[in-house]
Amino acid sequence: MTVPPCPCGSGKNLRACCGLYLSGKAYPNTAVSLLRSRYTAYATGNLTYLHKTWHPDSRPNLHPEDLTTQWTHLRIIRVKPGLKRSAAEFKALYLDGNQVCEVHEISLFKLYRKRWVYLQACADWP
């Protein structure tokens, strides 16, 4: 049985890439690996992982029906690494019927209890 490629676009198979994080066997040690794994969680419908990696001050109440989008591609544009806060700009493509659509976001990440978590989207590059 072949293991599918990771949705994050790393070129690795899912099990050897973001699958490690989604299964709980490892935790992302950078904001970029967290971004990639969260994209994969959206693409695979892993609500538990998204909840676990969202800062509690900004975490919405997600429901399984919120994760029905068919994500097709992730492109990371730029990253601003930091020791306690980090930012990443990305574009994610998805299908709406037969039309390809795009989400363009600048995400803020923060260390929370010694782990990277998603804090929020922001309008401008920090």
mmCIF file of N, CA and C in Angstrom:
data_model
loop_
_atom_site.group_PDB
_atom_site.id
_atom_site.type_symbol
_atom_site.label_atom_id
_atom_site.label_comp_id
_atom_site.label_asym_id
_atom_site.label_seq_id
_atom_site.Cartn_x
_atom_site.Cartn_y
_atom_site.Cartn_z
ATOM 1 N N MET A 1 0.843 -1.194 0.000
ATOM 2 C CA MET A 1 0.000 0.000 0.000
ATOM 3 C C MET A 1 0.877 1.241 0.000
ATOM 4 N N THR A 2 0.651 2.113 -0.949
ATOM 5 C CA THR A 2 1.426 3.340 -1.018
ATOM 6 C C THR A 2 0.830 4.401 -0.108
ATOM 7 N N VAL A 3 1.735 5.159 0.501
ATOM 8 C CA VAL A 3 1.321 6.255 1.366
ATOM 9 C C VAL A 3 1.174 7.491 0.492
ATOM 10 N N PRO A 4 0.068 8.225 0.628
ATOM 11 C CA PRO A 4 -0.140 9.403 -0.220
ATOM 12 C C PRO A 4 0.870 10.508 0.092
ATOM 13 N N PRO A 5 1.096 11.393 -0.872
ATOM 14 C CA PRO A 5 1.974 12.528 -0.601
ATOM 15 C C PRO A 5 1.335 13.460 0.421
ATOM 16 N N CYS A 6 2.160 14.177 1.144
ATOM 17 C CA CYS A 6 1.647 15.107 2.144
ATOM 18 C C CYS A 6 0.976 16.295 1.441
ATOM 19 N N PRO A 7 -0.219 16.664 1.866
ATOM 20 C CA PRO A 7 -0.907 17.809 1.259
ATOM 21 C C PRO A 7 -0.138 19.126 1.365
ATOM 22 N N CYS A 8 0.786 19.238 2.322
ATOM 23 C CA CYS A 8 1.496 20.510 2.522
ATOM 24 C C CYS A 8 2.441 20.850 1.379
ATOM 25 N N GLY A 9 2.714 19.877 0.498
ATOM 26 C CA GLY A 9 3.561 20.153 -0.661
ATOM 27 C C GLY A 9 5.046 19.975 -0.428
ATOM 28 N N SER A 10 5.421 19.349 0.665
ATOM 29 C CA SER A 10 6.841 19.160 0.983
ATOM 30 C C SER A 10 7.532 18.191 0.031
ATOM 31 N N GLY A 11 6.762 17.330 -0.636
ATOM 32 C CA GLY A 11 7.348 16.291 -1.477
ATOM 33 C C GLY A 11 7.522 14.974 -0.732
ATOM 34 N N LYS A 12 7.344 14.983 0.573
ATOM 35 C CA LYS A 12 7.444 13.762 1.379
ATOM 36 C C LYS A 12 6.075 13.089 1.412
ATOM 37 N N ASN A 13 6.066 11.829 1.853
ATOM 38 C CA ASN A 13 4.773 11.190 2.015
ATOM 39 C C ASN A 13 4.138 11.664 3.325
ATOM 40 N N LEU A 14 2.835 11.537 3.409
ATOM 41 C CA LEU A 14 2.078 12.057 4.550
ATOM 42 C C LEU A 14 2.587 11.504 5.879
ATOM 43 N N ARG A 15 2.838 10.211 5.931
ATOM 44 C CA ARG A 15 3.266 9.580 7.182
ATOM 45 C C ARG A 15 4.600 10.140 7.666
ATOM 46 N N ALA A 16 5.526 10.444 6.754
ATOM 47 C CA ALA A 16 6.859 10.923 7.124
ATOM 48 C C ALA A 16 6.911 12.437 7.302
ATOM 49 N N CYS A 17 5.820 13.107 6.999
ATOM 50 C CA CYS A 17 5.797 14.577 7.073
ATOM 51 C C CYS A 17 4.787 15.012 8.129
ATOM 52 N N CYS A 18 3.742 15.668 7.730
ATOM 53 C CA CYS A 18 2.750 16.203 8.673
ATOM 54 C C CYS A 18 1.981 15.127 9.415
ATOM 55 N N GLY A 19 1.959 13.917 8.883
ATOM 56 C CA GLY A 19 1.312 12.816 9.573
ATOM 57 C C GLY A 19 1.889 12.572 10.953
ATOM 58 N N LEU A 20 3.184 12.847 11.120
ATOM 59 C CA LEU A 20 3.818 12.717 12.445
ATOM 60 C C LEU A 20 3.160 13.655 13.446
ATOM 61 N N TYR A 21 2.841 14.855 13.007
ATOM 62 C CA TYR A 21 2.234 15.847 13.898
ATOM 63 C C TYR A 21 0.757 15.551 14.132
ATOM 64 N N LEU A 22 0.045 15.234 13.063
ATOM 65 C CA LEU A 22 -1.387 14.978 13.183
ATOM 66 C C LEU A 22 -1.683 13.736 14.031
ATOM 67 N N SER A 23 -0.751 12.798 14.052
ATOM 68 C CA SER A 23 -0.936 11.578 14.847
ATOM 69 C C SER A 23 -0.545 11.781 16.316
ATOM 70 N N GLY A 24 0.137 12.897 16.616
ATOM 71 C CA GLY A 24 0.588 13.146 17.984
ATOM 72 C C GLY A 24 1.944 12.538 18.296
ATOM 73 N N LYS A 25 2.627 11.950 17.299
ATOM 74 C CA LYS A 25 3.943 11.353 17.529
ATOM 75 C C LYS A 25 5.033 12.403 17.667
ATOM 76 N N ALA A 26 4.782 13.606 17.158
ATOM 77 C CA ALA A 26 5.741 14.709 17.236
ATOM 78 C C ALA A 26 4.951 16.008 17.264
ATOM 79 N N TYR A 27 5.646 17.113 17.594
ATOM 80 C CA TYR A 27 5.005 18.420 17.577
ATOM 81 C C TYR A 27 5.908 19.361 16.796
ATOM 82 N N PRO A 28 5.341 20.212 15.941
ATOM 83 C CA PRO A 28 6.164 21.119 15.123
ATOM 84 C C PRO A 28 7.066 21.995 15.987
ATOM 85 N N ASN A 29 8.344 22.069 15.607
ATOM 86 C CA ASN A 29 9.273 22.885 16.375
ATOM 87 C C ASN A 29 9.529 24.251 15.744
ATOM 88 N N THR A 30 8.830 24.548 14.645
ATOM 89 C CA THR A 30 8.893 25.884 14.040
ATOM 90 C C THR A 30 7.484 26.298 13.634
ATOM 91 N N ALA A 31 7.307 27.589 13.484
ATOM 92 C CA ALA A 31 6.005 28.097 13.045
ATOM 93 C C ALA A 31 5.682 27.635 11.630
ATOM 94 N N VAL A 32 6.694 27.513 10.777
ATOM 95 C CA VAL A 32 6.462 27.072 9.400
ATOM 96 C C VAL A 32 5.993 25.623 9.376
ATOM 97 N N SER A 33 6.609 24.762 10.167
ATOM 98 C CA SER A 33 6.142 23.372 10.193
ATOM 99 C C SER A 33 4.737 23.292 10.793
ATOM 100 N N LEU A 34 4.413 24.203 11.722
ATOM 101 C CA LEU A 34 3.054 24.255 12.252
ATOM 102 C C LEU A 34 2.078 24.706 11.155
ATOM 103 N N LEU A 35 2.453 25.717 10.390
ATOM 104 C CA LEU A 35 1.605 26.173 9.284
ATOM 105 C C LEU A 35 1.340 25.030 8.308
ATOM 106 N N ARG A 36 2.383 24.325 7.911
ATOM 107 C CA ARG A 36 2.230 23.209 6.979
ATOM 108 C C ARG A 36 1.314 22.129 7.554
ATOM 109 N N SER A 37 1.516 21.812 8.828
ATOM 110 C CA SER A 37 0.708 20.749 9.437
ATOM 111 C C SER A 37 -0.744 21.181 9.619
ATOM 112 N N ARG A 38 -0.968 22.455 9.898
ATOM 113 C CA ARG A 38 -2.349 22.944 10.021
ATOM 114 C C ARG A 38 -3.045 22.924 8.655
ATOM 115 N N TYR A 39 -2.322 23.269 7.604
ATOM 116 C CA TYR A 39 -2.893 23.160 6.255
ATOM 117 C C TYR A 39 -3.289 21.708 5.989
ATOM 118 N N THR A 40 -2.405 20.790 6.337
ATOM 119 C CA THR A 40 -2.689 19.372 6.146
ATOM 120 C C THR A 40 -3.895 18.944 6.981
ATOM 121 N N ALA A 41 -4.021 19.478 8.179
ATOM 122 C CA ALA A 41 -5.177 19.167 9.023
ATOM 123 C C ALA A 41 -6.468 19.656 8.365
ATOM 124 N N TYR A 42 -6.421 20.849 7.786
ATOM 125 C CA TYR A 42 -7.603 21.336 7.053
ATOM 126 C C TYR A 42 -7.892 20.420 5.868
ATOM 127 N N ALA A 43 -6.841 20.045 5.126
ATOM 128 C CA ALA A 43 -7.014 19.229 3.922
ATOM 129 C C ALA A 43 -7.537 17.831 4.240
ATOM 130 N N THR A 44 -7.209 17.317 5.427
ATOM 131 C CA THR A 44 -7.628 15.965 5.795
ATOM 132 C C THR A 44 -8.787 15.958 6.784
ATOM 133 N N GLY A 45 -9.253 17.147 7.186
ATOM 134 C CA GLY A 45 -10.400 17.235 8.088
ATOM 135 C C GLY A 45 -10.102 16.880 9.530
ATOM 136 N N ASN A 46 -8.878 17.151 9.988
ATOM 137 C CA ASN A 46 -8.482 16.791 11.346
ATOM 138 C C ASN A 46 -8.810 17.930 12.318
ATOM 139 N N LEU A 47 -10.027 17.944 12.778
ATOM 140 C CA LEU A 47 -10.532 18.978 13.683
ATOM 141 C C LEU A 47 -9.790 18.993 15.020
ATOM 142 N N THR A 48 -9.461 17.837 15.536
ATOM 143 C CA THR A 48 -8.770 17.727 16.827
ATOM 144 C C THR A 48 -7.422 18.428 16.780
ATOM 145 N N TYR A 49 -6.666 18.211 15.702
ATOM 146 C CA TYR A 49 -5.353 18.842 15.575
ATOM 147 C C TYR A 49 -5.475 20.361 15.463
ATOM 148 N N LEU A 50 -6.434 20.830 14.685
ATOM 149 C CA LEU A 50 -6.621 22.276 14.556
ATOM 150 C C LEU A 50 -6.947 22.896 15.909
ATOM 151 N N HIS A 51 -7.796 22.262 16.661
ATOM 152 C CA HIS A 51 -8.160 22.756 17.992
ATOM 153 C C HIS A 51 -6.927 22.803 18.896
ATOM 154 N N LYS A 52 -6.129 21.755 18.869
ATOM 155 C CA LYS A 52 -4.953 21.649 19.726
ATOM 156 C C LYS A 52 -3.883 22.689 19.380
ATOM 157 N N THR A 53 -3.821 23.108 18.120
ATOM 158 C CA THR A 53 -2.755 24.013 17.681
ATOM 159 C C THR A 53 -3.220 25.461 17.537
ATOM 160 N N TRP A 54 -4.381 25.785 18.048
ATOM 161 C CA TRP A 54 -4.917 27.143 18.004
ATOM 162 C C TRP A 54 -4.785 27.751 19.388
ATOM 163 N N HIS A 55 -4.285 28.970 19.475
ATOM 164 C CA HIS A 55 -4.151 29.637 20.775
ATOM 165 C C HIS A 55 -5.533 29.750 21.414
ATOM 166 N N PRO A 56 -5.658 29.422 22.700
ATOM 167 C CA PRO A 56 -6.980 29.432 23.332
ATOM 168 C C PRO A 56 -7.669 30.794 23.338
ATOM 169 N N ASP A 57 -6.903 31.886 23.279
ATOM 170 C CA ASP A 57 -7.509 33.228 23.277
ATOM 171 C C ASP A 57 -8.188 33.572 21.958
ATOM 172 N N SER A 58 -7.843 32.876 20.886
ATOM 173 C CA SER A 58 -8.415 33.208 19.575
ATOM 174 C C SER A 58 -9.091 32.008 18.900
ATOM 175 N N ARG A 59 -9.153 30.888 19.555
ATOM 176 C CA ARG A 59 -9.701 29.666 18.963
ATOM 177 C C ARG A 59 -11.218 29.748 18.811
ATOM 178 N N PRO A 60 -11.718 29.543 17.598
ATOM 179 C CA PRO A 60 -13.169 29.522 17.388
ATOM 180 C C PRO A 60 -13.734 28.132 17.701
ATOM 181 N N ASN A 61 -15.017 28.041 17.736
ATOM 182 C CA ASN A 61 -15.673 26.742 17.870
ATOM 183 C C ASN A 61 -15.810 26.160 16.474
ATOM 184 N N LEU A 62 -14.956 25.216 16.151
ATOM 185 C CA LEU A 62 -15.000 24.570 14.846
ATOM 186 C C LEU A 62 -15.882 23.336 14.911
ATOM 187 N N HIS A 63 -16.515 23.042 13.786
ATOM 188 C CA HIS A 63 -17.381 21.875 13.661
ATOM 189 C C HIS A 63 -16.976 21.102 12.411
ATOM 190 N N PRO A 64 -17.242 19.811 12.350
ATOM 191 C CA PRO A 64 -16.842 19.025 11.172
ATOM 192 C C PRO A 64 -17.308 19.621 9.844
ATOM 193 N N GLU A 65 -18.475 20.247 9.828
ATOM 194 C CA GLU A 65 -18.960 20.832 8.564
ATOM 195 C C GLU A 65 -18.129 22.042 8.130
ATOM 196 N N ASP A 66 -17.295 22.581 9.034
ATOM 197 C CA ASP A 66 -16.399 23.685 8.677
ATOM 198 C C ASP A 66 -15.206 23.200 7.856
ATOM 199 N N LEU A 67 -15.013 21.895 7.783
ATOM 200 C CA LEU A 67 -13.827 21.333 7.139
ATOM 201 C C LEU A 67 -14.159 20.545 5.880
ATOM 202 N N THR A 68 -15.073 21.051 5.094
ATOM 203 C CA THR A 68 -15.477 20.339 3.877
ATOM 204 C C THR A 68 -14.812 20.875 2.612
ATOM 205 N N THR A 69 -14.003 21.918 2.734
ATOM 206 C CA THR A 69 -13.327 22.509 1.582
ATOM 207 C C THR A 69 -12.299 21.538 1.010
ATOM 208 N N GLN A 70 -12.191 21.488 -0.297
ATOM 209 C CA GLN A 70 -11.189 20.652 -0.956
ATOM 210 C C GLN A 70 -9.964 21.500 -1.259
ATOM 211 N N TRP A 71 -8.967 21.422 -0.377
ATOM 212 C CA TRP A 71 -7.728 22.187 -0.527
ATOM 213 C C TRP A 71 -6.833 21.482 -1.525
ATOM 214 N N THR A 72 -6.177 22.272 -2.389
ATOM 215 C CA THR A 72 -5.392 21.666 -3.468
ATOM 216 C C THR A 72 -3.918 22.042 -3.482
ATOM 217 N N HIS A 73 -3.542 23.172 -2.884
ATOM 218 C CA HIS A 73 -2.137 23.602 -2.980
ATOM 219 C C HIS A 73 -1.811 24.641 -1.910
ATOM 220 N N LEU A 74 -0.639 24.520 -1.326
ATOM 221 C CA LEU A 74 -0.132 25.501 -0.364
ATOM 222 C C LEU A 74 1.165 26.080 -0.893
ATOM 223 N N ARG A 75 1.270 27.402 -0.861
ATOM 224 C CA ARG A 75 2.530 28.074 -1.228
ATOM 225 C C ARG A 75 2.878 29.062 -0.134
ATOM 226 N N ILE A 76 4.009 28.847 0.505
ATOM 227 C CA ILE A 76 4.486 29.770 1.541
ATOM 228 C C ILE A 76 5.296 30.850 0.845
ATOM 229 N N ILE A 77 4.928 32.097 1.065
ATOM 230 C CA ILE A 77 5.536 33.221 0.362
ATOM 231 C C ILE A 77 6.744 33.764 1.119
ATOM 232 N N ARG A 78 6.549 34.022 2.406
ATOM 233 C CA ARG A 78 7.673 34.512 3.215
ATOM 234 C C ARG A 78 7.401 34.191 4.678
ATOM 235 N N VAL A 79 8.486 34.175 5.443
ATOM 236 C CA VAL A 79 8.418 33.815 6.858
ATOM 237 C C VAL A 79 9.258 34.802 7.648
ATOM 238 N N LYS A 80 8.748 35.172 8.795
ATOM 239 C CA LYS A 80 9.498 36.003 9.728
ATOM 240 C C LYS A 80 9.647 35.185 11.019
ATOM 241 N N PRO A 81 10.775 34.455 11.125
ATOM 242 C CA PRO A 81 10.944 33.623 12.313
ATOM 243 C C PRO A 81 11.250 34.465 13.548
ATOM 244 N N GLY A 82 10.938 33.923 14.679
ATOM 245 C CA GLY A 82 11.227 34.588 15.937
ATOM 246 C C GLY A 82 11.345 33.556 17.038
ATOM 247 N N LEU A 83 11.807 34.001 18.193
ATOM 248 C CA LEU A 83 11.965 33.077 19.307
ATOM 249 C C LEU A 83 10.651 32.808 20.032
ATOM 250 N N LYS A 84 9.775 33.822 20.100
ATOM 251 C CA LYS A 84 8.502 33.653 20.803
ATOM 252 C C LYS A 84 7.292 33.960 19.932
ATOM 253 N N ARG A 85 7.509 34.704 18.845
ATOM 254 C CA ARG A 85 6.448 35.031 17.888
ATOM 255 C C ARG A 85 7.032 34.869 16.496
ATOM 256 N N SER A 86 6.190 34.488 15.574
ATOM 257 C CA SER A 86 6.633 34.299 14.202
ATOM 258 C C SER A 86 5.465 34.652 13.284
ATOM 259 N N ALA A 87 5.783 34.939 12.042
ATOM 260 C CA ALA A 87 4.740 35.247 11.055
ATOM 261 C C ALA A 87 5.068 34.515 9.761
ATOM 262 N N ALA A 88 4.021 34.192 9.029
ATOM 263 C CA ALA A 88 4.202 33.542 7.732
ATOM 264 C C ALA A 88 3.088 34.001 6.804
ATOM 265 N N GLU A 89 3.483 34.344 5.599
ATOM 266 C CA GLU A 89 2.507 34.710 4.564
ATOM 267 C C GLU A 89 2.386 33.526 3.607
ATOM 268 N N PHE A 90 1.153 33.175 3.273
ATOM 269 C CA PHE A 90 0.946 32.033 2.397
ATOM 270 C C PHE A 90 -0.265 32.257 1.504
ATOM 271 N N LYS A 91 -0.322 31.443 0.459
ATOM 272 C CA LYS A 91 -1.508 31.334 -0.383
ATOM 273 C C LYS A 91 -1.903 29.869 -0.411
ATOM 274 N N ALA A 92 -3.180 29.614 -0.235
ATOM 275 C CA ALA A 92 -3.709 28.256 -0.280
ATOM 276 C C ALA A 92 -4.825 28.217 -1.317
ATOM 277 N N LEU A 93 -4.747 27.249 -2.211
ATOM 278 C CA LEU A 93 -5.751 27.106 -3.252
ATOM 279 C C LEU A 93 -6.756 26.025 -2.867
ATOM 280 N N TYR A 94 -7.998 26.256 -3.269
ATOM 281 C CA TYR A 94 -9.052 25.279 -3.010
ATOM 282 C C TYR A 94 -10.049 25.309 -4.152
ATOM 283 N N LEU A 95 -10.863 24.273 -4.217
ATOM 284 C CA LEU A 95 -11.882 24.181 -5.255
ATOM 285 C C LEU A 95 -13.241 24.570 -4.697
ATOM 286 N N ASP A 96 -13.941 25.373 -5.477
ATOM 287 C CA ASP A 96 -15.340 25.709 -5.193
ATOM 288 C C ASP A 96 -16.103 25.292 -6.439
ATOM 289 N N GLY A 97 -16.659 24.098 -6.400
ATOM 290 C CA GLY A 97 -17.235 23.528 -7.624
ATOM 291 C C GLY A 97 -16.096 23.224 -8.575
ATOM 292 N N ASN A 98 -16.142 23.811 -9.763
ATOM 293 C CA ASN A 98 -15.053 23.637 -10.734
ATOM 294 C C ASN A 98 -14.103 24.823 -10.750
ATOM 295 N N GLN A 99 -14.326 25.791 -9.878
ATOM 296 C CA GLN A 99 -13.515 26.999 -9.865
ATOM 297 C C GLN A 99 -12.414 26.913 -8.808
ATOM 298 N N VAL A 100 -11.192 27.294 -9.194
ATOM 299 C CA VAL A 100 -10.074 27.350 -8.255
ATOM 300 C C VAL A 100 -10.112 28.709 -7.562
ATOM 301 N N CYS A 101 -10.094 28.691 -6.243
ATOM 302 C CA CYS A 101 -10.119 29.915 -5.438
ATOM 303 C C CYS A 101 -8.872 29.954 -4.563
ATOM 304 N N GLU A 102 -8.650 31.099 -3.934
ATOM 305 C CA GLU A 102 -7.416 31.298 -3.183
ATOM 306 C C GLU A 102 -7.679 31.995 -1.860
ATOM 307 N N VAL A 103 -6.972 31.547 -0.844
ATOM 308 C CA VAL A 103 -6.898 32.244 0.432
ATOM 309 C C VAL A 103 -5.483 32.795 0.520
ATOM 310 N N HIS A 104 -5.361 34.090 0.773
ATOM 311 C CA HIS A 104 -4.063 34.736 0.933
ATOM 312 C C HIS A 104 -4.051 35.317 2.338
ATOM 313 N N GLU A 105 -3.133 34.845 3.175
ATOM 314 C CA GLU A 105 -3.153 35.238 4.584
ATOM 315 C C GLU A 105 -1.747 35.466 5.125
ATOM 316 N N ILE A 106 -1.653 36.367 6.071
ATOM 317 C CA ILE A 106 -0.476 36.515 6.914
ATOM 318 C C ILE A 106 -0.890 35.990 8.280
ATOM 319 N N SER A 107 -0.247 34.923 8.690
ATOM 320 C CA SER A 107 -0.593 34.277 9.955
ATOM 321 C C SER A 107 0.427 34.629 11.028
ATOM 322 N N LEU A 108 -0.075 34.834 12.230
ATOM 323 C CA LEU A 108 0.786 35.052 13.385
ATOM 324 C C LEU A 108 0.781 33.801 14.250
ATOM 325 N N PHE A 109 1.962 33.426 14.703
ATOM 326 C CA PHE A 109 2.141 32.268 15.557
ATOM 327 C C PHE A 109 2.843 32.709 16.833
ATOM 328 N N LYS A 110 2.600 31.972 17.900
ATOM 329 C CA LYS A 110 3.158 32.345 19.192
ATOM 330 C C LYS A 110 3.532 31.087 19.958
ATOM 331 N N LEU A 111 4.602 31.173 20.740
ATOM 332 C CA LEU A 111 4.915 30.064 21.633
ATOM 333 C C LEU A 111 3.951 30.129 22.809
ATOM 334 N N TYR A 112 3.299 29.033 23.085
ATOM 335 C CA TYR A 112 2.343 28.939 24.181
ATOM 336 C C TYR A 112 2.615 27.618 24.894
ATOM 337 N N ARG A 113 2.989 27.704 26.131
ATOM 338 C CA ARG A 113 3.355 26.505 26.903
ATOM 339 C C ARG A 113 4.413 25.680 26.179
ATOM 340 N N LYS A 114 5.408 26.394 25.651
ATOM 341 C CA LYS A 114 6.576 25.823 24.973
ATOM 342 C C LYS A 114 6.257 25.139 23.640
ATOM 343 N N ARG A 115 5.087 25.458 23.070
ATOM 344 C CA ARG A 115 4.726 24.904 21.763
ATOM 345 C C ARG A 115 4.210 26.025 20.866
ATOM 346 N N TRP A 116 4.515 25.899 19.558
ATOM 347 C CA TRP A 116 3.990 26.862 18.601
ATOM 348 C C TRP A 116 2.500 26.629 18.411
ATOM 349 N N VAL A 117 1.746 27.731 18.421
ATOM 350 C CA VAL A 117 0.314 27.689 18.142
ATOM 351 C C VAL A 117 -0.032 28.834 17.191
ATOM 352 N N TYR A 118 -1.112 28.648 16.464
ATOM 353 C CA TYR A 118 -1.635 29.692 15.585
ATOM 354 C C TYR A 118 -2.374 30.704 16.451
ATOM 355 N N LEU A 119 -2.051 31.991 16.284
ATOM 356 C CA LEU A 119 -2.707 33.039 17.062
ATOM 357 C C LEU A 119 -3.840 33.682 16.263
ATOM 358 N N GLN A 120 -3.504 34.219 15.082
ATOM 359 C CA GLN A 120 -4.512 34.920 14.285
ATOM 360 C C GLN A 120 -3.947 35.324 12.929
ATOM 361 N N ALA A 121 -4.848 35.713 12.059
ATOM 362 C CA ALA A 121 -4.469 36.329 10.790
ATOM 363 C C ALA A 121 -4.294 37.819 11.036
ATOM 364 N N CYS A 122 -3.441 38.455 10.264
ATOM 365 C CA CYS A 122 -3.301 39.915 10.397
ATOM 366 C C CYS A 122 -3.306 40.541 9.016
ATOM 367 N N ALA A 123 -3.609 41.826 8.983
ATOM 368 C CA ALA A 123 -3.757 42.537 7.720
ATOM 369 C C ALA A 123 -2.425 42.941 7.097
ATOM 370 N N ASP A 124 -1.454 43.237 7.930
ATOM 371 C CA ASP A 124 -0.158 43.727 7.430
ATOM 372 C C ASP A 124 0.983 42.858 7.938
ATOM 373 N N TRP A 125 2.079 42.904 7.201
ATOM 374 C CA TRP A 125 3.276 42.174 7.600
ATOM 375 C C TRP A 125 3.828 42.821 8.876
ATOM 376 N N PRO A 126 4.042 42.017 9.906
ATOM 377 C CA PRO A 126 4.506 42.584 11.197
ATOM 378 C C PRO A 126 5.945 43.053 11.170
#
